[in-house]
Coordinates of C-alpha atoms in Angstrom, one line a residue:
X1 CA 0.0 0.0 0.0
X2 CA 3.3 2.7 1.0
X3 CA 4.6 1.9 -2.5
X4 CA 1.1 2.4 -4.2
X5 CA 0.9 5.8 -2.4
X6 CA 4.2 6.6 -3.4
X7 CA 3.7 6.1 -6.9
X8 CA 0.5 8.3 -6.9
X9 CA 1.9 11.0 -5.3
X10 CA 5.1 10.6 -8.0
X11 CA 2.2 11.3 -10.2
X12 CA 0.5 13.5 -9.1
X13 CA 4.0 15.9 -8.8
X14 CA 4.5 15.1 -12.4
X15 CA 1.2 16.7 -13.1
X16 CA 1.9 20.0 -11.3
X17 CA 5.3 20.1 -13.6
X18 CA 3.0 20.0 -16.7
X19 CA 0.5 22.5 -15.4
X20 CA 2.6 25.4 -16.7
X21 CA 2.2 24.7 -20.2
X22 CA -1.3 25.2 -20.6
X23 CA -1.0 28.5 -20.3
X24 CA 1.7 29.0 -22.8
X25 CA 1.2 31.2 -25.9
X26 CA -0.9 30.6 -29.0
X27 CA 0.1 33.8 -30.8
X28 CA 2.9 36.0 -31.5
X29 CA 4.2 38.2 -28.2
X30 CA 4.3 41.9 -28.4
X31 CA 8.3 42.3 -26.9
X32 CA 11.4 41.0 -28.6
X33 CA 12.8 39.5 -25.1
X34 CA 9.5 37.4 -24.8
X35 CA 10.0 33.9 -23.1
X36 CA 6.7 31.6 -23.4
X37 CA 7.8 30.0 -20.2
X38 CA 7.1 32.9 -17.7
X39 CA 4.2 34.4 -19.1
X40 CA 0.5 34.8 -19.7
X41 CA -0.8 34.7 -23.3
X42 CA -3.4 37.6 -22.8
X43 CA -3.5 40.5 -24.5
X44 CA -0.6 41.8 -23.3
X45 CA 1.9 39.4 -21.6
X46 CA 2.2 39.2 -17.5
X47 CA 4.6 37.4 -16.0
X48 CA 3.3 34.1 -13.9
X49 CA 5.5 32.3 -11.7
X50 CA 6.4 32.8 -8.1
X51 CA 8.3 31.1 -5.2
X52 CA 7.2 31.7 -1.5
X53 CA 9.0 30.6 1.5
X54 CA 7.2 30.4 5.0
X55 CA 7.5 29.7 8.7
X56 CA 5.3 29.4 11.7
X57 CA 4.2 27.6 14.7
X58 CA 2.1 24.2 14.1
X59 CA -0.5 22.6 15.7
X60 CA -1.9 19.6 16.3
X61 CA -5.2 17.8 15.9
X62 CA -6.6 14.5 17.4
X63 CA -6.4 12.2 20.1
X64 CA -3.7 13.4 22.0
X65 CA -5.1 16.8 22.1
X66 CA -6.6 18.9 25.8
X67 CA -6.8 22.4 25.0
X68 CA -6.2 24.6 21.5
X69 CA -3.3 26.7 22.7
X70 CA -2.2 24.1 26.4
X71 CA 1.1 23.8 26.6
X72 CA 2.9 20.2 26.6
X73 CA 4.1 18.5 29.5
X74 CA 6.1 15.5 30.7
X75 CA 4.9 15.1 33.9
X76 CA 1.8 15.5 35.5
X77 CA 2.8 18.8 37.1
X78 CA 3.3 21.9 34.6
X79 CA 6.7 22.2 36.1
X80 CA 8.4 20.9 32.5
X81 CA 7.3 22.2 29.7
X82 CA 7.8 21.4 26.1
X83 CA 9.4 23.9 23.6
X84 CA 6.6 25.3 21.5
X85 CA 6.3 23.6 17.7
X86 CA 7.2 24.8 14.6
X87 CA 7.3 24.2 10.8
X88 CA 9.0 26.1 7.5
X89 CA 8.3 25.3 3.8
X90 CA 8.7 26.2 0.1
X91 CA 5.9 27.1 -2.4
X92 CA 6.3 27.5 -6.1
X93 CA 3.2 29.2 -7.1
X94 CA 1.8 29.5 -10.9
X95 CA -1.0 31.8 -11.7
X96 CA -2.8 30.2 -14.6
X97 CA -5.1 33.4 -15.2
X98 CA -6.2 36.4 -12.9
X99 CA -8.7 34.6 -10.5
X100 CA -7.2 31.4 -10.8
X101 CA -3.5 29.4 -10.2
X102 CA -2.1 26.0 -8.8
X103 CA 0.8 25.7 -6.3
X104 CA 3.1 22.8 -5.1
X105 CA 3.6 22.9 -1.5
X106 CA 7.2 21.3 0.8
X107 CA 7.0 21.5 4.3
X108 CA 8.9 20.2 7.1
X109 CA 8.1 20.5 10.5
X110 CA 7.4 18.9 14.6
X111 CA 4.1 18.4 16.5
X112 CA 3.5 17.8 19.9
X113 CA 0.2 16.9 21.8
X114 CA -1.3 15.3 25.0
X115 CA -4.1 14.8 26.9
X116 CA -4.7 14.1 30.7
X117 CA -8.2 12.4 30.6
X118 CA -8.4 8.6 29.5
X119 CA -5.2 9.0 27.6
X120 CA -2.3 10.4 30.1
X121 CA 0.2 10.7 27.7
X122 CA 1.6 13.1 25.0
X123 CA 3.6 12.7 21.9
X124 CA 6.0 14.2 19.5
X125 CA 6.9 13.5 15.9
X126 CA 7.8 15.3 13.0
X127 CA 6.8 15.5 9.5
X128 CA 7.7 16.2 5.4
X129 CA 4.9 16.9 3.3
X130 CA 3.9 18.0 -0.1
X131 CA 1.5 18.7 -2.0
X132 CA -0.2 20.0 -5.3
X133 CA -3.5 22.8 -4.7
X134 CA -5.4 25.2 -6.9
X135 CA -5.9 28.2 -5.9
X136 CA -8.8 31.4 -6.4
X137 CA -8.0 34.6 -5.9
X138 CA -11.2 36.0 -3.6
X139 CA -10.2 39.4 -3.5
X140 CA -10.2 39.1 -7.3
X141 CA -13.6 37.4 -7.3
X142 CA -15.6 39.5 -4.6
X143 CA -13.9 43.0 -5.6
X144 CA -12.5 43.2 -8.7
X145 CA -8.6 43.9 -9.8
X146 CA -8.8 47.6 -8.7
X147 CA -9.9 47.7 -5.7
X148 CA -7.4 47.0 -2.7
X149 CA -5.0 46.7 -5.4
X150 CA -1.8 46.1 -3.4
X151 CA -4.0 42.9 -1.8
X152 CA -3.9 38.9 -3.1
X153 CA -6.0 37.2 -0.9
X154 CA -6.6 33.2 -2.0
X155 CA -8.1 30.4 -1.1
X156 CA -6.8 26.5 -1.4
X157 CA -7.3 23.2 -1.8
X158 CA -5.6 20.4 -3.1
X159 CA -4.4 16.9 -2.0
X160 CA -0.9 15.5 -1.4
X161 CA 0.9 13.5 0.9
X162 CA 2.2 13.6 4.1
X163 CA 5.9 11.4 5.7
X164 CA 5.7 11.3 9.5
X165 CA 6.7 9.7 12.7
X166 CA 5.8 10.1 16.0
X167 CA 6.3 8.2 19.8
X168 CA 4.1 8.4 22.5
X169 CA 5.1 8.7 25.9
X170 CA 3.3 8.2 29.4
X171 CA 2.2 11.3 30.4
X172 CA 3.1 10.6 34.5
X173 CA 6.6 8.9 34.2
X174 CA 7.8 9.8 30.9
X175 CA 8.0 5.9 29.8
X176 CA 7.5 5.8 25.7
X177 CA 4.7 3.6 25.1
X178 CA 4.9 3.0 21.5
X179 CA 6.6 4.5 18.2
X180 CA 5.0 4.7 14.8
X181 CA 8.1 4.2 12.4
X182 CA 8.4 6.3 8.6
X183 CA 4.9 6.2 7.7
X184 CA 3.3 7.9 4.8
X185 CA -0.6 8.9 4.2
X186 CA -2.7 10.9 1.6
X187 CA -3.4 14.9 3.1
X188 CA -5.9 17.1 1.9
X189 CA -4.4 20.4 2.7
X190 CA -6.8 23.5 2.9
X191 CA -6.2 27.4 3.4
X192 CA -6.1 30.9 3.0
X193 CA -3.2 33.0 1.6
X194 CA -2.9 36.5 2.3
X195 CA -0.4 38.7 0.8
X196 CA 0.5 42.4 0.3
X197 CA 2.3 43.9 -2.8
X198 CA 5.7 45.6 -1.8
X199 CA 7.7 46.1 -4.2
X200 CA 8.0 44.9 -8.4
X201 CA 9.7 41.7 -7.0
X202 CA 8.3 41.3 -3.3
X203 CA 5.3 40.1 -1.3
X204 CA 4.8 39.8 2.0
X205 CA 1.9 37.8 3.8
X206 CA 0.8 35.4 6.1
X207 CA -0.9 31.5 5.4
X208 CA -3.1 30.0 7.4
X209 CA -3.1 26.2 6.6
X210 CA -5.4 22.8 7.9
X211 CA -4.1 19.7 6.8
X212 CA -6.7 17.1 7.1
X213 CA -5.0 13.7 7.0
X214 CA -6.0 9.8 6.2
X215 CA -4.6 8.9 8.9
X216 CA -5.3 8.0 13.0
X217 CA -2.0 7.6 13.9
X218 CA 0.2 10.9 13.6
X219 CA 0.2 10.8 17.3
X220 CA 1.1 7.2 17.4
X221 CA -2.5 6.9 19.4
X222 CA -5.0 5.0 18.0
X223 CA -8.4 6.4 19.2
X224 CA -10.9 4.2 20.7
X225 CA -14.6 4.2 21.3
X226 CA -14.4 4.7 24.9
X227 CA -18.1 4.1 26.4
X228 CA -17.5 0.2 25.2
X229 CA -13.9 -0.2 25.6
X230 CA -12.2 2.5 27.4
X231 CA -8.4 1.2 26.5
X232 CA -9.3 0.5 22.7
X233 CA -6.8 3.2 21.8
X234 CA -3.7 0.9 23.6
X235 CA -4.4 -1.7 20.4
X236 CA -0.2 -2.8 19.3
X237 CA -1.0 -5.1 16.3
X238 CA -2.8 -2.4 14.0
X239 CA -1.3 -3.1 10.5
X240 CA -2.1 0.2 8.8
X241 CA -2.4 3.5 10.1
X242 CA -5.8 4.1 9.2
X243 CA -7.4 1.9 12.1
X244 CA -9.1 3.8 15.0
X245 CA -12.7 4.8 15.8
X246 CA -12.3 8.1 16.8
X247 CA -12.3 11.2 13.9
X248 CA -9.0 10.9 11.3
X249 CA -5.9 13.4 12.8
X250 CA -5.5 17.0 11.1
X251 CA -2.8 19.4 11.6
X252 CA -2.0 23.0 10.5
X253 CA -0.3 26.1 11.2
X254 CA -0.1 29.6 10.9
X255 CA 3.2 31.3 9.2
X256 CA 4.6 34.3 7.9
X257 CA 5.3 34.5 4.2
X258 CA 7.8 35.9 1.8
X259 CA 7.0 35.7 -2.0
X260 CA 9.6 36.5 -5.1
X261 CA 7.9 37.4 -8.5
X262 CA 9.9 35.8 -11.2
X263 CA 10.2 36.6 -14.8
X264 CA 11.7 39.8 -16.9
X265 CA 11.5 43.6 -16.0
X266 CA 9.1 43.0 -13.4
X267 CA 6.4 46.0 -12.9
X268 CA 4.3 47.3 -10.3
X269 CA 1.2 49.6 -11.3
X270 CA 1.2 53.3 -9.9
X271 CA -1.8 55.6 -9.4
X272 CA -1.4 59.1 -10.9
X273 CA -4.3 61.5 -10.8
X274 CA -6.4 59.0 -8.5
X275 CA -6.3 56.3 -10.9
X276 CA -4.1 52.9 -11.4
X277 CA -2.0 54.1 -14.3
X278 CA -1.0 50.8 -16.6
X279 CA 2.1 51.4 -18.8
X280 CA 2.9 48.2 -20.6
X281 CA 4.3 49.9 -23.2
X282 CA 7.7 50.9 -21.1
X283 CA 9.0 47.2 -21.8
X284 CA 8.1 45.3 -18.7
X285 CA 5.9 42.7 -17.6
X286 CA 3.3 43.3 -14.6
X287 CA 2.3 39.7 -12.5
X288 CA -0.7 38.1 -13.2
X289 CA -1.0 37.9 -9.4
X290 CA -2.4 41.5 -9.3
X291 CA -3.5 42.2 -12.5
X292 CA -6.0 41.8 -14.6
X293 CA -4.9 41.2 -18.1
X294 CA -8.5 43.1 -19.3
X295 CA -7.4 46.7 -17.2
X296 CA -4.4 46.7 -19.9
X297 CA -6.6 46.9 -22.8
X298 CA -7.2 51.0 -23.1
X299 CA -10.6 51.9 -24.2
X300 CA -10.8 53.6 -28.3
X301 CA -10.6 57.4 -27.7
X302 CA -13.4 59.2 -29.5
X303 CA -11.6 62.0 -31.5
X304 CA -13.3 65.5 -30.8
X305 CA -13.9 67.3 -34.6
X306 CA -10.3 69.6 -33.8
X307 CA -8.3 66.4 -33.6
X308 CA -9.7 64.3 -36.4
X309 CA -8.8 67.6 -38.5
X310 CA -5.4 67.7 -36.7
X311 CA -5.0 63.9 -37.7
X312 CA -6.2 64.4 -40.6
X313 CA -3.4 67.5 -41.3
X314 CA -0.4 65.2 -40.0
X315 CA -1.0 62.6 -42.1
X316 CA -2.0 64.4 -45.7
X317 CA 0.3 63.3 -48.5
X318 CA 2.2 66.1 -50.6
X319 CA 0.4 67.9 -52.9
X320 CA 0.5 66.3 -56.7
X321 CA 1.9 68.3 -59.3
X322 CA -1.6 69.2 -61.3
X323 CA 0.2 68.4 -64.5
X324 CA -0.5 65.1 -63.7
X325 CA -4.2 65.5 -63.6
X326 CA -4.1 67.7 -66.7
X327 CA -4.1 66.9 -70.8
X328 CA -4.3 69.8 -72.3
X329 CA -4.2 68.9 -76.1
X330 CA -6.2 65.7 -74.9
X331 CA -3.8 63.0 -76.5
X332 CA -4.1 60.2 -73.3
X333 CA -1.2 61.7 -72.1
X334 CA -0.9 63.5 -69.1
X335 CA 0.9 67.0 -69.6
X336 CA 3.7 66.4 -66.3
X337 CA 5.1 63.2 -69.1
X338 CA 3.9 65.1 -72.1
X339 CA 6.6 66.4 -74.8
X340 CA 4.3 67.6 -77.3
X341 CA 1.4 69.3 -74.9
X342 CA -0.5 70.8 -78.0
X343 CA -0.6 68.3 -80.4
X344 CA -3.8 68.9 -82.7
X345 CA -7.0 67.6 -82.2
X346 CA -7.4 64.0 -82.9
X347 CA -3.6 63.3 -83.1
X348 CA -2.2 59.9 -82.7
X349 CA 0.9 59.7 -80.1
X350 CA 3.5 57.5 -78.4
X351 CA 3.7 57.1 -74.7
X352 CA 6.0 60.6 -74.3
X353 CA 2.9 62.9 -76.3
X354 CA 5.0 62.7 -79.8
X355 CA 2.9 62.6 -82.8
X356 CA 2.9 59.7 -84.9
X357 CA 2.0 58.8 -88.2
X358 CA -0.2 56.0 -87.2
X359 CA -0.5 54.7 -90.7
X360 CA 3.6 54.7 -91.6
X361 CA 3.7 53.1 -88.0
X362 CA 1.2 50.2 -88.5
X363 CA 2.3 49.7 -92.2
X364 CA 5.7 49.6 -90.7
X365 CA 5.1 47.4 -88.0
X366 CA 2.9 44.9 -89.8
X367 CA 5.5 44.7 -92.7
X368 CA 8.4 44.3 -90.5
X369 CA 6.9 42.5 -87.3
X370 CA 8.0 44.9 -85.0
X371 CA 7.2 44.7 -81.4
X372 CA 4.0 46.7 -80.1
X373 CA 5.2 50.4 -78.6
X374 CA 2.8 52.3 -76.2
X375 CA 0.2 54.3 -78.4
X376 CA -2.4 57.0 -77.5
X377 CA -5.7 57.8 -79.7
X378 CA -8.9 58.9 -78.9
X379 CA -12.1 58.4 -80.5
X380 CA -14.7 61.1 -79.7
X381 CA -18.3 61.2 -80.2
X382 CA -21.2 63.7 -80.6
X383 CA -23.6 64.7 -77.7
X384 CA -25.1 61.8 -75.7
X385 CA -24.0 59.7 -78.4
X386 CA -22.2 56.2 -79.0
X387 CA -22.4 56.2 -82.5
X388 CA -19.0 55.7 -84.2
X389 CA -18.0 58.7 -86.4
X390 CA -17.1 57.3 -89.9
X391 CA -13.2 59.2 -89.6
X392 CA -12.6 56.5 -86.8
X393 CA -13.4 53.5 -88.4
X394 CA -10.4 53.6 -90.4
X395 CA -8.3 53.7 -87.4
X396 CA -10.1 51.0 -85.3
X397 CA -9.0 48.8 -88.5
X398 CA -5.5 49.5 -88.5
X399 CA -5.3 48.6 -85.0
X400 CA -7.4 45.4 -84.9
X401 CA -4.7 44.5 -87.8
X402 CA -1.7 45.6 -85.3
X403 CA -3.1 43.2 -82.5
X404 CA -3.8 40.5 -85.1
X405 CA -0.1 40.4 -86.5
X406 CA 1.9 41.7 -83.7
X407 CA -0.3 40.7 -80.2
X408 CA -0.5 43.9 -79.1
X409 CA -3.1 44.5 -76.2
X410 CA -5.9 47.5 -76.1
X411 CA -7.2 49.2 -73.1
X412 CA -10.2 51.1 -73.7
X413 CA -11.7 53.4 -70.7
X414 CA -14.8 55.1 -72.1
X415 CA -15.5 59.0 -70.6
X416 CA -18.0 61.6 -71.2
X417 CA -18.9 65.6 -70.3
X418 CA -21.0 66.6 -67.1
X419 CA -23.7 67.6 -68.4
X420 CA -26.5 64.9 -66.7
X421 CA -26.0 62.8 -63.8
X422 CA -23.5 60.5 -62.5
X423 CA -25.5 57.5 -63.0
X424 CA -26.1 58.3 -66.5
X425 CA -23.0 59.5 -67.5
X426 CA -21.5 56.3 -66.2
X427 CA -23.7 54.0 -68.4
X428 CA -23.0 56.8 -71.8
X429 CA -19.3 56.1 -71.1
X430 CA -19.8 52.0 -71.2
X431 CA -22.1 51.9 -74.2
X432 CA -19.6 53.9 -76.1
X433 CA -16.7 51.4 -75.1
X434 CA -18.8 48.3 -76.0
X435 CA -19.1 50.4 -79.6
X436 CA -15.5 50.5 -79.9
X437 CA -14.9 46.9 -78.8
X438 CA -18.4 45.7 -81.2
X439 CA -17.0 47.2 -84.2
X440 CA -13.2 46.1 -83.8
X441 CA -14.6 42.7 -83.6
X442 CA -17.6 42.6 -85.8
X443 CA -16.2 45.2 -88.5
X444 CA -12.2 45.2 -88.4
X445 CA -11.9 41.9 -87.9
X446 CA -10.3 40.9 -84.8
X447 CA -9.5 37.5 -84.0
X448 CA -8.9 38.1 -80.2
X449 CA -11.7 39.7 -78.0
X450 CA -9.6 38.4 -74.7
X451 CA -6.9 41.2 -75.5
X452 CA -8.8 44.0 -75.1
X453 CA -9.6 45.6 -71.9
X454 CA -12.4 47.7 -70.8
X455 CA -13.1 50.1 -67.9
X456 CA -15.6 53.4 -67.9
X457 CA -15.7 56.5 -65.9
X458 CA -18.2 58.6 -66.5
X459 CA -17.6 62.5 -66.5
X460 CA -15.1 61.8 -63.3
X461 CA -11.8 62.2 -65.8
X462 CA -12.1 65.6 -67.5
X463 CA -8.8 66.3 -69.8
X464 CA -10.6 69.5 -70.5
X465 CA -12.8 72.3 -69.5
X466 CA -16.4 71.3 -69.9
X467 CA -17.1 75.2 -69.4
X468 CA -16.4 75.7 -73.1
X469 CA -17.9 73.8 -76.4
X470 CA -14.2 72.3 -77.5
X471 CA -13.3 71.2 -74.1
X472 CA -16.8 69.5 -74.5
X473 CA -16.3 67.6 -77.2
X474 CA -12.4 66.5 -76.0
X475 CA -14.3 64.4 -73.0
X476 CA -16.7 62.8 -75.0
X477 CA -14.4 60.2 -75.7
X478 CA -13.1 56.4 -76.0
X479 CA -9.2 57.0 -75.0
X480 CA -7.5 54.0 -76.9
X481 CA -3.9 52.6 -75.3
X482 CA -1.9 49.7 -77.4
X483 CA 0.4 48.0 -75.3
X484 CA 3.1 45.7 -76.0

């Protein structure tokens, strides 16, 4: 049964070691020097481990017990009294989130009892134990993270196992009556963890612990039920330490506490102006032990009208140079790239503005199978028209020749004036690109639809001034580009 014990409790510690990593990460930190392995995967990383060492009186409870605070004696007179009993310990501590952690316990430490009445005797005996709790964080729970900020107080539970052994002595000549050996039992430890916030790295506290056992024997007394058989407790053959009528033995103590935060650039919150000012952002980490990875997250500031137009100041681009938005002779090419910025009415240009002799070039390039140069034409129309005027055709022809012998691509973007609405003047601008595209494939002959690309815009791309009639009739147009 020991060895069975044993192995449980193995496993059981095994578990606490692999506690740790479901709380590690599942995204990408916010710091460079981020370690997975020391903190919380919130929205902005805390750090999560601790270690706490404490020490305190203990006390015992069971058979061998008078009084709560009754001093031990040897003899029968209060003459000789007993040193008082006391017990020290680690605690690695892990908060898993704000209101909730685990912690593995190591204590060592002496108890010491008696009782006058049926019994007359006492015992001593010391202990190891250790154990694996979780842990909620009340103040947390019943108050929220702001409120006594510099407080943690939590409550405990968890189950473990406890290494003892004790001797009993009569309590009138000091004879030992019996001896329990290394014994071992399950413990269900239970408490209440105080602690106060000192500095980035230190706590300070107290913990208040009962340790509720499996066990009869930690005072090496069996307890007996006395109105039957008054000396049932004197039993020597009892082959595990469970055996007993009387309650199971407990034990506990109260101790001060000493905690160390671990993990990088520790922080601790300040107030300024009345209120707990958070500053992640300095390149530290505050402990999940006293904060609340939600009171990080700053609310969206609502912009008053002065600051959206201060934003809005700070971040405008640089003025474009309005040659680029201008096309004064209305070739396709803006004026900032064009060389030839008055070209006449109609004219048929290369990618710089020049003029070009379109027919020399496509004659040229279809009899010597030269590669497709960037080309400019536009094809205009009369008023709230798409009916292709019959000096155009001419030209659509030569270029659905051009893209049948060389492959040249077309990218047609049909326009208009201003004068109706938006809505209409979009749909005039598309009719009169699917014109273009209809007669270059139903009338010139070209073998390719796929090659040619569309888009309309409408009166939204002026290249003149639709105050006068010739600026007009310059943005009622197809603008034709050949590309290679």
């Amino acid at each position: 049964m020991k060895k069975v014990s044993q192995l449980i409790g193995s496993f059981a510690l095994g578990a606490m070691m692999a506690l740790p990593s479901f709380a590690q990460p599942l995204v990408q930190p916010n710091s460079p020097d981020y370690n997975p392995k020391a903190t919380y995967d919130g929205p902005y990383k805390l750090n999560t481990w601790s270690i706490s060492a404490h020490f305190g009186p203990s006390m015992f409870f069971g058979d061998l017990r008078e009084y709560d605070f009754w001093p031990v004696t040897k003899t029968s007179s209060d003459s000789h009294k007993e040193s008082g009993t006391f017990q020290g310990g680690l605690t690695l501590n892990k908060q898993l989130s704000y209101l909730f952690g685990a912690r593995l316990d190591a204590s060592l430490g002496n108890l010491r009892g008696m009782k006058r009445r049926t019994y007359n005797r006492y015992f001593e005996g010391n202990y190891f134990d250790v154990s694996l709790s979780g842990t909620v964080n009340l103040k947390g729970l019943l108050m929220g993270p702001n409120k006594m900020k510099r407080w943690k107080i939590d409550a405990y539970a968890g189950i473990g196992q406890v290494f003892y052994d004790a001797t009993a002595y009569d309590l009138t000549g000091g004879v030992k009556l019996r001896e329990t050996g290394n014994m071992n039992d399950w413990i269900v430890p239970t408490g209440l963890n105080v602690n106060y916030e000192v500095t980035p790295r230190i706590d300070i506290g107290l913990d208040f612990r009962l340790t509720h056992t499996n066990s009869d024997y930690l005072d090496a007394t069996y307890g007996g039920d006395y109105d039957r058989t008054p000396n049932s407790f004197n039993i020597a053959d009892q082959k595990t330490s469970r055996k007993g009528n009387s309650e199971l033995d407990s034990y506990g103590y109260g101790a001060v506490q000493v905690t160390y935060k671990l993990g990088k650039k520790a922080l601790k919150v300040q107030k300024v102006d009345g209120k707990w000012d958070y500053k992640p952002e300095e390149g530290g980490y505050y402990h999940l032990r006293y904060t609340d990875p939600r009171v990080l997250v700053k609310p969206p500031k609502i912009l008053t009208l002065e600051e959206m137009d201060s934003v809005a100041k700070a971040n405008r681009p640089k003025d474009i140079d309005p040659r680029l938005l201008l096309d004064t002779d209305g070739d396709g090419v803006s004026d900032f790239f064009d060389k030839e910025p008055n070209s006449p009415a109609g004219s048929i240009v290369d990618g710089a503005g020049r003029v070009l002799d379109f027919d020399s070039y496509v004659k040229n390039a279809l009899a010597t199978g030269a590669a497709c140069s960037e080309i400019f034409a536009n094809v205009t129309f009369d008023t709230d028209k798409n009916v292709l005027k019959p000096e155009f055709q001419e030209l659509l022809k030569n270029v659905a020749a051009l893209m049948n012998k060389n492959g040249c691509r077309l990218q047609l973007a049909g326009h208009t004036d201003r004068r109706a609405s938006d809505r209409y003047n979009i749909a005039l601008s598309k009719r009169r690109v699917e014109a273009v595209k209809n007669f270059l494939i139903n009338e010139a002959g070209l073998q390719d639809p796929s090659k040619v690309i569309v888009d309309y815009f409408g009166s939204f791309k002026p290249i003149a001034d639709s105050a006068t009639r010739p600026g007009l009739q310059k943005n009622r147009r197809v603008e034709l580009k050949l590309l290679p």
